mmCIF file of C-alpha atoms and ligand atoms in Angstrom:
data_model
loop_
_atom_site.group_PDB
_atom_site.id
_atom_site.type_symbol
_atom_site.label_atom_id
_atom_site.label_comp_id
_atom_site.label_asym_id
_atom_site.label_seq_id
_atom_site.Cartn_x
_atom_site.Cartn_y
_atom_site.Cartn_z
ATOM 1 C CA MET A 196 22.129 -8.643 17.523
ATOM 2 C CA LYS A 197 24.841 -7.255 15.615
ATOM 3 C CA ASN A 198 23.853 -3.678 15.885
ATOM 4 C CA ASN A 199 24.057 -1.408 18.812
ATOM 5 C CA ARG A 200 22.109 2.028 19.032
ATOM 6 C CA TYR A 201 24.821 4.519 17.977
ATOM 7 C CA GLN A 202 26.002 2.539 14.832
ATOM 8 C CA THR A 203 26.126 4.567 11.581
ATOM 9 C CA LEU A 204 24.680 3.532 8.569
ATOM 10 C CA GLY A 205 28.144 3.024 6.875
ATOM 11 C CA GLU A 206 29.031 0.545 9.784
ATOM 12 C CA PHE A 207 25.765 -0.907 9.669
ATOM 13 C CA ILE A 208 26.068 -1.754 5.910
ATOM 14 C CA ILE A 209 29.759 -3.299 6.293
ATOM 15 C CA GLN A 210 28.714 -5.558 9.357
ATOM 16 C CA ASN A 211 25.625 -6.749 7.666
ATOM 17 C CA GLN A 212 27.105 -7.562 4.248
ATOM 18 C CA GLU A 213 27.526 -11.463 5.016
ATOM 19 C CA ASP A 214 23.626 -11.716 5.357
ATOM 20 C CA PHE A 215 23.492 -11.489 1.360
ATOM 21 C CA GLN A 216 23.586 -14.561 -0.306
ATOM 22 C CA TYR A 217 26.654 -14.773 -2.725
ATOM 23 C CA SER A 218 27.567 -11.428 -1.559
ATOM 24 C CA THR A 219 30.410 -9.801 -3.237
ATOM 25 C CA GLY A 220 29.756 -6.401 -1.676
ATOM 26 C CA GLU A 221 28.002 -5.006 -4.715
ATOM 27 C CA LEU A 222 24.717 -4.741 -2.959
ATOM 28 C CA SER A 223 26.532 -2.870 -0.150
ATOM 29 C CA ARG A 224 28.212 -0.290 -2.329
ATOM 30 C CA LEU A 225 24.858 0.230 -4.071
ATOM 31 C CA ILE A 226 23.287 0.905 -0.791
ATOM 32 C CA ASN A 227 25.857 3.280 -0.034
ATOM 33 C CA SER A 228 25.388 5.259 -3.374
ATOM 34 C CA ILE A 229 21.971 5.495 -2.477
ATOM 35 C CA ARG A 230 23.072 6.931 1.063
ATOM 36 C CA LEU A 231 24.957 9.382 -0.920
ATOM 37 C CA ALA A 232 22.187 10.408 -3.098
ATOM 38 C CA ALA A 233 19.685 10.706 -0.222
ATOM 39 C CA LYS A 234 22.090 13.393 1.609
ATOM 40 C CA THR A 235 22.179 15.365 -1.691
ATOM 41 C CA VAL A 236 18.486 15.356 -2.402
ATOM 42 C CA ASN A 237 17.972 15.943 1.409
ATOM 43 C CA HIS A 238 20.227 19.174 1.134
ATOM 44 C CA GLU A 239 18.134 20.264 -1.730
ATOM 45 C CA VAL A 240 14.660 19.685 -0.142
ATOM 46 C CA ASN A 241 15.923 21.596 3.018
ATOM 47 C CA LYS A 242 16.602 24.710 0.826
ATOM 48 C CA ALA A 243 13.599 24.494 -1.188
ATOM 49 C CA GLY A 244 11.788 27.449 0.633
ATOM 50 C CA LEU A 245 14.987 29.501 0.429
ATOM 51 C CA VAL A 246 15.881 29.593 -3.304
ATOM 52 C CA ASP A 247 13.648 29.573 -6.277
ATOM 53 C CA ILE A 248 13.618 25.901 -7.101
ATOM 54 C CA ILE A 249 10.034 25.180 -6.082
ATOM 55 C CA GLY A 250 7.335 25.303 -8.721
ATOM 56 C CA ALA A 251 6.458 23.287 -11.740
ATOM 57 C CA VAL A 252 9.215 23.197 -14.220
ATOM 58 C CA GLY A 253 6.478 23.131 -17.036
ATOM 59 C CA THR A 254 7.065 19.637 -18.207
ATOM 60 C CA ILE A 255 4.513 16.892 -17.765
ATOM 61 C CA ASN A 256 5.798 13.335 -16.639
ATOM 62 C CA GLN A 257 4.678 9.955 -18.099
ATOM 63 C CA HIS A 258 1.608 10.000 -15.886
ATOM 64 C CA GLY A 259 0.576 13.420 -17.359
ATOM 65 C CA GLU A 260 1.320 14.969 -13.969
ATOM 66 C CA ASN A 261 2.791 18.377 -13.779
ATOM 67 C CA GLN A 262 6.604 17.640 -12.845
ATOM 68 C CA GLN A 263 7.879 20.098 -9.782
ATOM 69 C CA LYS A 264 11.535 21.123 -10.154
ATOM 70 C CA LEU A 265 12.445 18.960 -7.176
ATOM 71 C CA ASP A 266 11.210 15.958 -8.987
ATOM 72 C CA VAL A 267 13.620 16.514 -11.814
ATOM 73 C CA TYR A 268 16.547 17.360 -9.756
ATOM 74 C CA ALA A 269 15.997 14.198 -7.368
ATOM 75 C CA ASN A 270 15.793 12.107 -10.449
ATOM 76 C CA GLU A 271 18.772 13.500 -11.926
ATOM 77 C CA ILE A 272 20.857 13.084 -8.754
ATOM 78 C CA PHE A 273 19.715 9.450 -8.084
ATOM 79 C CA ILE A 274 20.465 8.666 -11.821
ATOM 80 C CA ARG A 275 23.693 10.302 -11.767
ATOM 81 C CA THR A 276 25.191 8.877 -8.514
ATOM 82 C CA LEU A 277 24.286 5.345 -9.519
ATOM 83 C CA ARG A 278 25.417 5.652 -13.116
ATOM 84 C CA ASN A 279 28.732 7.309 -11.902
ATOM 85 C CA ARG A 280 29.347 4.557 -9.378
ATOM 86 C CA GLN A 281 28.796 1.936 -12.205
ATOM 87 C CA ILE A 282 27.082 -0.458 -9.599
ATOM 88 C CA VAL A 283 23.848 -1.157 -11.321
ATOM 89 C CA CYS A 284 23.311 -2.267 -14.659
ATOM 90 C CA GLY A 285 19.811 -0.553 -15.310
ATOM 91 C CA ILE A 286 17.774 2.051 -13.803
ATOM 92 C CA ALA A 287 14.173 2.667 -13.985
ATOM 93 C CA SER A 288 12.730 5.707 -12.556
ATOM 94 C CA GLU A 289 8.787 6.719 -12.198
ATOM 95 C CA GLU A 290 9.952 10.108 -13.980
ATOM 96 C CA ASN A 291 11.464 8.574 -16.994
ATOM 97 C CA ASP A 292 9.362 6.816 -19.831
ATOM 98 C CA ASP A 293 11.911 4.116 -20.299
ATOM 99 C CA TYR A 294 14.344 2.362 -18.206
ATOM 100 C CA ILE A 295 18.128 3.376 -18.635
ATOM 101 C CA SER A 296 20.822 0.677 -19.321
ATOM 102 C CA VAL A 297 23.902 1.392 -17.470
ATOM 103 C CA GLU A 298 27.516 0.256 -18.748
ATOM 104 C CA GLY A 299 30.917 0.308 -17.075
ATOM 105 C CA SER A 300 33.821 2.532 -18.284
ATOM 106 C CA ASP A 301 34.814 -0.545 -20.006
ATOM 107 C CA GLY A 302 31.716 -0.571 -22.000
ATOM 108 C CA GLN A 303 30.546 -3.697 -20.310
ATOM 109 C CA HIS A 304 27.190 -4.281 -18.366
ATOM 110 C CA ASN A 305 28.893 -6.350 -15.499
ATOM 111 C CA SER A 306 26.735 -5.430 -12.628
ATOM 112 C CA LYS A 307 24.137 -7.858 -11.383
ATOM 113 C CA TYR A 308 21.355 -5.360 -10.063
ATOM 114 C CA VAL A 309 18.845 -3.133 -11.371
ATOM 115 C CA VAL A 310 17.240 -0.462 -9.261
ATOM 116 C CA LEU A 311 13.869 1.012 -9.621
ATOM 117 C CA ILE A 312 13.004 4.702 -8.044
ATOM 118 C CA ASP A 313 10.308 7.002 -7.265
ATOM 119 C CA PRO A 314 12.812 9.782 -6.889
ATOM 120 C CA LEU A 315 10.599 12.274 -5.155
ATOM 121 C CA ASP A 316 7.245 10.997 -3.572
ATOM 122 C CA GLY A 317 4.367 13.224 -2.454
ATOM 123 C CA SER A 318 5.838 16.077 -4.618
ATOM 124 C CA SER A 319 2.724 18.087 -4.267
ATOM 125 C CA ASN A 320 3.601 18.640 -0.694
ATOM 126 C CA ILE A 321 6.967 20.221 -1.628
ATOM 127 C CA ASP A 322 5.768 23.894 -2.017
ATOM 128 C CA VAL A 323 3.776 23.578 1.143
ATOM 129 C CA ASN A 324 6.648 22.350 3.559
ATOM 130 C CA VAL A 325 5.423 19.088 4.154
ATOM 131 C CA SER A 326 7.396 15.745 4.317
ATOM 132 C CA VAL A 327 8.242 14.065 1.061
ATOM 133 C CA GLY A 328 10.477 11.006 0.228
ATOM 134 C CA THR A 329 12.364 8.789 -2.191
ATOM 135 C CA ILE A 330 11.412 5.073 -2.793
ATOM 136 C CA PHE A 331 13.849 2.453 -4.171
ATOM 137 C CA SER A 332 13.700 -1.088 -5.075
ATOM 138 C CA ILE A 333 16.672 -3.479 -6.112
ATOM 139 C CA TYR A 334 16.541 -6.595 -8.044
ATOM 140 C CA ARG A 335 19.138 -9.117 -9.123
ATOM 141 C CA ARG A 336 19.043 -8.899 -13.213
ATOM 142 C CA LEU A 337 17.593 -12.040 -14.871
ATOM 143 C CA SER A 338 19.401 -11.461 -18.570
ATOM 144 C CA PRO A 339 22.874 -12.726 -18.512
ATOM 145 C CA GLU A 340 25.740 -10.617 -17.015
ATOM 146 C CA GLY A 341 27.724 -8.658 -19.410
ATOM 147 C CA THR A 342 24.625 -7.993 -21.812
ATOM 148 C CA PRO A 343 22.451 -4.781 -21.916
ATOM 149 C CA VAL A 344 19.630 -5.090 -19.401
ATOM 150 C CA GLN A 345 16.086 -5.854 -20.965
ATOM 151 C CA LEU A 346 12.566 -4.900 -19.902
ATOM 152 C CA LYS A 347 12.145 -8.322 -18.223
ATOM 153 C CA ASP A 348 14.917 -7.457 -15.563
ATOM 154 C CA PHE A 349 12.597 -4.880 -14.253
ATOM 155 C CA LEU A 350 9.319 -6.583 -14.651
ATOM 156 C CA GLN A 351 9.908 -8.914 -11.766
ATOM 157 C CA ALA A 352 7.440 -9.942 -8.904
ATOM 158 C CA GLY A 353 7.986 -7.920 -5.802
ATOM 159 C CA ARG A 354 8.780 -11.123 -4.103
ATOM 160 C CA ASN A 355 12.099 -11.099 -5.866
ATOM 161 C CA GLN A 356 13.095 -7.941 -4.647
ATOM 162 C CA VAL A 357 16.690 -8.245 -2.853
ATOM 163 C CA ALA A 358 16.110 -4.921 -1.087
ATOM 164 C CA ALA A 359 13.797 -2.010 -0.746
ATOM 165 C CA GLY A 360 13.721 1.097 1.118
ATOM 166 C CA TYR A 361 12.601 4.798 1.668
ATOM 167 C CA ILE A 362 13.898 8.185 2.616
ATOM 168 C CA ILE A 363 11.875 10.499 4.413
ATOM 169 C CA TYR A 364 12.714 14.156 4.231
ATOM 170 C CA GLY A 365 10.538 14.974 7.313
ATOM 171 C CA THR A 366 11.063 17.040 10.599
ATOM 172 C CA SER A 367 14.387 14.823 10.595
ATOM 173 C CA THR A 368 15.406 12.897 7.474
ATOM 174 C CA MET A 369 15.455 9.150 7.755
ATOM 175 C CA LEU A 370 16.772 6.288 5.608
ATOM 176 C CA VAL A 371 14.607 3.078 6.135
ATOM 177 C CA TYR A 372 15.568 -0.070 4.329
ATOM 178 C CA THR A 373 15.446 -3.820 4.264
ATOM 179 C CA THR A 374 17.563 -6.496 2.708
ATOM 180 C CA GLY A 375 15.135 -9.184 3.798
ATOM 181 C CA HIS A 376 16.240 -9.456 7.316
ATOM 182 C CA GLY A 377 13.988 -7.122 8.822
ATOM 183 C CA VAL A 378 13.780 -3.519 8.686
ATOM 184 C CA ASN A 379 16.086 -0.614 10.137
ATOM 185 C CA GLY A 380 15.828 2.937 10.417
ATOM 186 C CA PHE A 381 18.456 5.532 10.261
ATOM 187 C CA THR A 382 18.332 9.157 11.205
ATOM 188 C CA LEU A 383 20.446 11.703 9.634
ATOM 189 C CA ASN A 384 22.580 13.984 11.947
ATOM 190 C CA PRO A 385 22.478 17.255 9.574
ATOM 191 C CA ALA A 386 25.433 18.890 11.354
ATOM 192 C CA ILE A 387 27.719 16.025 10.385
ATOM 193 C CA GLY A 388 25.831 14.490 7.284
ATOM 194 C CA THR A 389 25.680 11.205 9.150
ATOM 195 C CA PHE A 390 22.943 8.608 9.338
ATOM 196 C CA TYR A 391 22.677 6.664 12.912
ATOM 197 C CA LEU A 392 20.822 3.422 13.474
ATOM 198 C CA SER A 393 17.861 5.147 15.363
ATOM 199 C CA HIS A 394 15.140 2.477 14.775
ATOM 200 C CA PRO A 395 16.608 -1.157 14.768
ATOM 201 C CA SER A 396 14.317 -3.739 13.934
ATOM 202 C CA MET A 397 11.318 -1.867 13.281
ATOM 203 C CA THR A 398 7.655 -3.758 13.478
ATOM 204 C CA ILE A 399 4.560 -2.503 12.691
ATOM 205 C CA PRO A 400 1.947 -3.338 15.494
ATOM 206 C CA SER A 401 -0.627 -5.837 14.283
ATOM 207 C CA GLU A 402 -3.728 -3.731 15.268
ATOM 208 C CA GLY A 403 -3.619 -0.117 14.763
ATOM 209 C CA ASN A 404 -6.233 2.737 15.004
ATOM 210 C CA ILE A 405 -5.305 5.113 12.225
ATOM 211 C CA TYR A 406 -6.616 4.699 8.630
ATOM 212 C CA SER A 407 -5.012 6.866 5.756
ATOM 213 C CA ILE A 408 -7.100 7.400 2.760
ATOM 214 C CA ASN A 409 -7.948 10.308 0.450
ATOM 215 C CA GLU A 410 -11.587 10.529 1.524
ATOM 216 C CA GLY A 411 -12.181 13.307 -1.173
ATOM 217 C CA ASN A 412 -12.596 10.410 -3.515
ATOM 218 C CA TYR A 413 -15.248 8.553 -1.503
ATOM 219 C CA VAL A 414 -18.181 8.371 -3.746
ATOM 220 C CA HIS A 415 -15.882 6.728 -6.426
ATOM 221 C CA PHE A 416 -14.635 4.134 -4.246
ATOM 222 C CA PRO A 417 -15.370 0.522 -4.519
ATOM 223 C CA GLN A 418 -18.440 -0.587 -2.041
ATOM 224 C CA GLY A 419 -15.785 -2.915 -0.095
ATOM 225 C CA VAL A 420 -13.583 0.217 0.804
ATOM 226 C CA LYS A 421 -16.766 2.453 1.634
ATOM 227 C CA ASN A 422 -17.826 -0.324 4.070
ATOM 228 C CA TYR A 423 -14.568 -0.512 5.491
ATOM 229 C CA ILE A 424 -14.225 3.040 6.168
ATOM 230 C CA LYS A 425 -18.158 3.003 7.645
ATOM 231 C CA TYR A 426 -16.608 0.391 9.721
ATOM 232 C CA CYS A 427 -13.984 2.442 11.126
ATOM 233 C CA GLN A 428 -16.089 5.360 11.614
ATOM 234 C CA ARG A 429 -18.612 3.484 13.532
ATOM 235 C CA GLU A 430 -19.541 4.695 17.129
ATOM 236 C CA GLU A 431 -18.387 2.003 19.286
ATOM 237 C CA GLU A 432 -15.845 1.901 21.991
ATOM 238 C CA ASP A 433 -13.717 -0.974 20.938
ATOM 239 C CA ARG A 434 -13.284 0.814 17.591
ATOM 240 C CA PRO A 435 -11.253 3.883 18.168
ATOM 241 C CA TYR A 436 -10.083 4.662 14.862
ATOM 242 C CA THR A 437 -8.893 8.133 13.864
ATOM 243 C CA SER A 438 -8.074 9.312 10.185
ATOM 244 C CA ARG A 439 -4.714 10.871 9.171
ATOM 245 C CA TYR A 440 -3.557 11.512 5.524
ATOM 246 C CA ILE A 441 -0.745 13.451 4.667
ATOM 247 C CA GLY A 442 -0.806 12.628 0.900
ATOM 248 C CA SER A 443 2.811 11.437 0.725
ATOM 249 C CA LEU A 444 2.894 7.597 0.626
ATOM 250 C CA VAL A 445 6.240 7.485 2.263
ATOM 251 C CA SER A 446 5.179 9.830 5.247
ATOM 252 C CA ASP A 447 1.845 8.015 5.457
ATOM 253 C CA VAL A 448 3.356 4.604 5.610
ATOM 254 C CA HIS A 449 6.174 5.544 7.595
ATOM 255 C CA ARG A 450 3.679 6.899 10.484
ATOM 256 C CA ASN A 451 1.573 3.773 10.311
ATOM 257 C CA ILE A 452 4.798 1.507 10.688
ATOM 258 C CA LEU A 453 5.629 3.383 13.852
ATOM 259 C CA LYS A 454 2.027 3.710 15.160
ATOM 260 C CA GLY A 455 -0.076 1.206 13.729
ATOM 261 C CA GLY A 456 -2.511 1.771 11.113
ATOM 262 C CA ILE A 457 -3.632 0.985 7.283
ATOM 263 C CA TYR A 458 -3.015 2.874 3.977
ATOM 264 C CA ILE A 459 -5.522 2.648 1.292
ATOM 265 C CA TYR A 460 -5.449 3.637 -2.222
ATOM 266 C CA PRO A 461 -7.989 2.162 -3.894
ATOM 267 C CA GLN A 462 -9.227 1.562 -7.453
ATOM 268 C CA THR A 463 -11.956 4.371 -8.323
ATOM 269 C CA ALA A 464 -14.376 4.747 -10.849
ATOM 270 C CA LYS A 465 -12.255 7.052 -12.667
ATOM 271 C CA ALA A 466 -9.018 5.105 -12.139
ATOM 272 C CA PRO A 467 -9.616 1.344 -12.182
ATOM 273 C CA ASN A 468 -6.261 0.544 -10.996
ATOM 274 C CA GLY A 469 -5.873 3.362 -8.422
ATOM 275 C CA LYS A 470 -3.000 5.886 -8.741
ATOM 276 C CA LEU A 471 0.068 4.242 -7.118
ATOM 277 C CA ARG A 472 2.680 2.635 -9.280
ATOM 278 C CA LEU A 473 3.259 -1.060 -8.628
ATOM 279 C CA LEU A 474 7.015 -1.050 -9.406
ATOM 280 C CA TYR A 475 8.319 2.417 -8.145
ATOM 281 C CA GLU A 476 5.842 2.784 -4.882
ATOM 282 C CA CYS A 477 3.923 -0.240 -4.027
ATOM 283 C CA ASN A 478 6.512 -3.243 -4.289
ATOM 284 C CA PRO A 479 9.236 -1.607 -2.404
ATOM 285 C CA MET A 480 6.679 -0.311 0.281
ATOM 286 C CA ALA A 481 5.074 -3.757 0.653
ATOM 287 C CA MET A 482 8.520 -5.513 0.920
ATOM 288 C CA ILE A 483 9.387 -2.973 3.777
ATOM 289 C CA VAL A 484 5.932 -3.495 5.332
ATOM 290 C CA GLU A 485 5.961 -7.242 5.310
ATOM 291 C CA GLN A 486 9.562 -7.225 6.571
ATOM 292 C CA ALA A 487 8.168 -5.082 9.421
ATOM 293 C CA GLN A 488 5.551 -7.950 10.061
ATOM 294 C CA GLY A 489 2.666 -6.187 8.279
ATOM 295 C CA LEU A 490 0.639 -6.923 5.075
ATOM 296 C CA ALA A 491 0.285 -5.490 1.652
ATOM 297 C CA SER A 492 -2.464 -6.302 -0.823
ATOM 298 C CA ASP A 493 -4.501 -5.041 -3.942
ATOM 299 C CA GLY A 494 -7.490 -5.811 -1.825
ATOM 300 C CA TYR A 495 -7.533 -9.530 -2.788
ATOM 301 C CA ASN A 496 -3.876 -10.969 -3.069
ATOM 302 C CA PRO A 497 -0.485 -9.915 -1.717
ATOM 303 C CA ILE A 498 1.220 -7.253 -3.603
ATOM 304 C CA LEU A 499 4.392 -8.971 -4.058
ATOM 305 C CA ASP A 500 2.837 -12.028 -5.840
ATOM 306 C CA LEU A 501 1.549 -9.631 -8.596
ATOM 307 C CA GLU A 502 3.411 -10.413 -11.882
ATOM 308 C CA PRO A 503 4.076 -6.766 -13.532
ATOM 309 C CA THR A 504 3.201 -6.646 -17.353
ATOM 310 C CA GLU A 505 4.467 -3.004 -17.698
ATOM 311 C CA LEU A 506 6.959 -0.377 -15.983
ATOM 312 C CA HIS A 507 4.540 2.137 -15.370
ATOM 313 C CA GLN A 508 1.712 -0.217 -14.351
ATOM 314 C CA ARG A 509 -0.607 1.130 -11.388
ATOM 315 C CA VAL A 510 -2.397 -1.040 -8.688
ATOM 316 C CA PRO A 511 -4.851 -0.577 -5.801
ATOM 317 C CA PHE A 512 -2.907 -0.582 -2.674
ATOM 318 C CA PHE A 513 -3.843 -1.553 0.943
ATOM 319 C CA CYS A 514 -1.125 -1.806 3.205
ATOM 320 C CA GLY A 515 -0.288 -1.889 7.111
ATOM 321 C CA SER A 516 -1.039 -3.618 10.486
ATOM 322 C CA GLU A 517 -1.707 -6.995 9.677
ATOM 323 C CA SER A 518 -5.138 -7.385 11.371
ATOM 324 C CA MET A 519 -6.229 -4.089 9.680
ATOM 325 C CA VAL A 520 -5.413 -5.183 6.154
ATOM 326 C CA ARG A 521 -7.009 -8.304 6.778
ATOM 327 C CA LYS A 522 -10.245 -6.748 7.719
ATOM 328 C CA ALA A 523 -10.163 -4.495 4.567
ATOM 329 C CA GLU A 524 -9.500 -7.375 2.459
ATOM 330 C CA GLU A 525 -12.783 -9.136 4.145
ATOM 331 C CA PHE A 526 -14.837 -6.232 3.258
ATOM 332 C CA MET A 527 -13.599 -6.135 -0.464
ATOM 333 C CA LYS A 528 -14.480 -9.846 -0.771
ATOM 334 C CA ASN A 529 -17.929 -9.309 0.429
HETATM 335 P P1 AHG B 1634 4.303 11.244 -6.432
HETATM 336 O O1 AHG B 1634 4.543 12.726 -5.818
HETATM 337 O O2 AHG B 1634 5.476 10.511 -6.527
HETATM 338 O O3 AHG B 1634 3.605 11.363 -7.729
HETATM 339 O O4 AHG B 1634 3.196 10.437 -5.609
HETATM 340 C C1 AHG B 1634 2.093 11.113 -4.920
HETATM 341 C C2 AHG B 1634 1.465 9.619 -4.529
HETATM 342 C C3 AHG B 1634 1.707 9.182 -2.990
HETATM 343 O O5 AHG B 1634 2.577 9.749 -2.360
HETATM 344 C C4 AHG B 1634 0.531 9.949 -2.330
HETATM 345 O O6 AHG B 1634 -0.023 9.018 -1.418
HETATM 346 C C5 AHG B 1634 -0.845 9.885 -3.086
HETATM 347 O O7 AHG B 1634 0.013 10.214 -4.555
HETATM 348 C C6 AHG B 1634 -1.679 11.215 -3.139
HETATM 349 O O8 AHG B 1634 -2.434 11.096 -3.971
HETATM 350 P P2 AHG B 1634 -4.027 11.985 -3.897
HETATM 351 O O9 AHG B 1634 -3.450 13.396 -3.930
HETATM 352 O O10 AHG B 1634 -4.713 11.338 -5.073
HETATM 353 O O11 AHG B 1634 -4.446 11.668 -2.466
HETATM 354 MN MN1 MN B 1635 5.217 8.613 -5.494
HETATM 355 MN MN1 MN B 1636 7.451 10.872 -7.581
#
């Protein structure tokens, strides 16, 4: 093992650079920029209760949802940080209608990577002081280097991700990410602004007892999901399930990775593709969960195998402990 318990994220990134195929240090610099943006957003999230920064800003985003001010702020911070450092050739964000093409100071588009972000996940939890997060996903571009990015650079199957991660602004702030060599979690020491490797080689228990789903939508769920919930609720000693639902994907999945569990946001009668976005939420979370030895599925097929057709595509999402996801899939198939 290359890492030890008190390694900082900065040291870890440098030491593990050789893990990336054809590495030129570009991906390391990119992850470093995300680390910087995360610290800035963290600072702002922590201030949310103190200053008049919370509350709806009055604009409606791509998905017809009321944008909170912090969503806008987090979006700006991530985009500005990635842009300024000129380490990506394109950015797509849940908060923007279209992708952004980034050019270097020389007017060229020489970077290899595109980034997709959900800058603030769980935004309805901001003004009630409940954990929120950021999710990011990184791909190598498909179009030739030196040319402006194209839509196809963003519409890649999740399997092609070179890295993915999330930041959870919780009781402590953590950055959890993978470059395809397992999952590592870093906790921020806010006093000195440094992330430390607190959770090396994270793995999700193959069986768990937590199911996380918004049961308020129960009547609209497909029969397979209803049956799975009833299975979890059955009064038998060998099925000791319990329900936990925060309403922030990042927080719900983070807890399930640590404790074992399943997160489900299924299709409903009203939303036939569910609510979560394939590119900004499901693909990165799926890569992390798979790298932590869990599973992520749309109820039938692995999320990472889906071929996206549009930037803001939604997809039903089942993810977590391997045996729980398999069980839920069984119910979906019957
Ligand atoms: P976002 O704040 O980025 O729009 O995402 C909210 C998502 C996700 O974080 C959460 O799990 C889910 O929406 C909750 O939806 P419901 O309120 O419908 O349960
Ligand atoms: Mn989200
Ligand atoms: Mn969001």
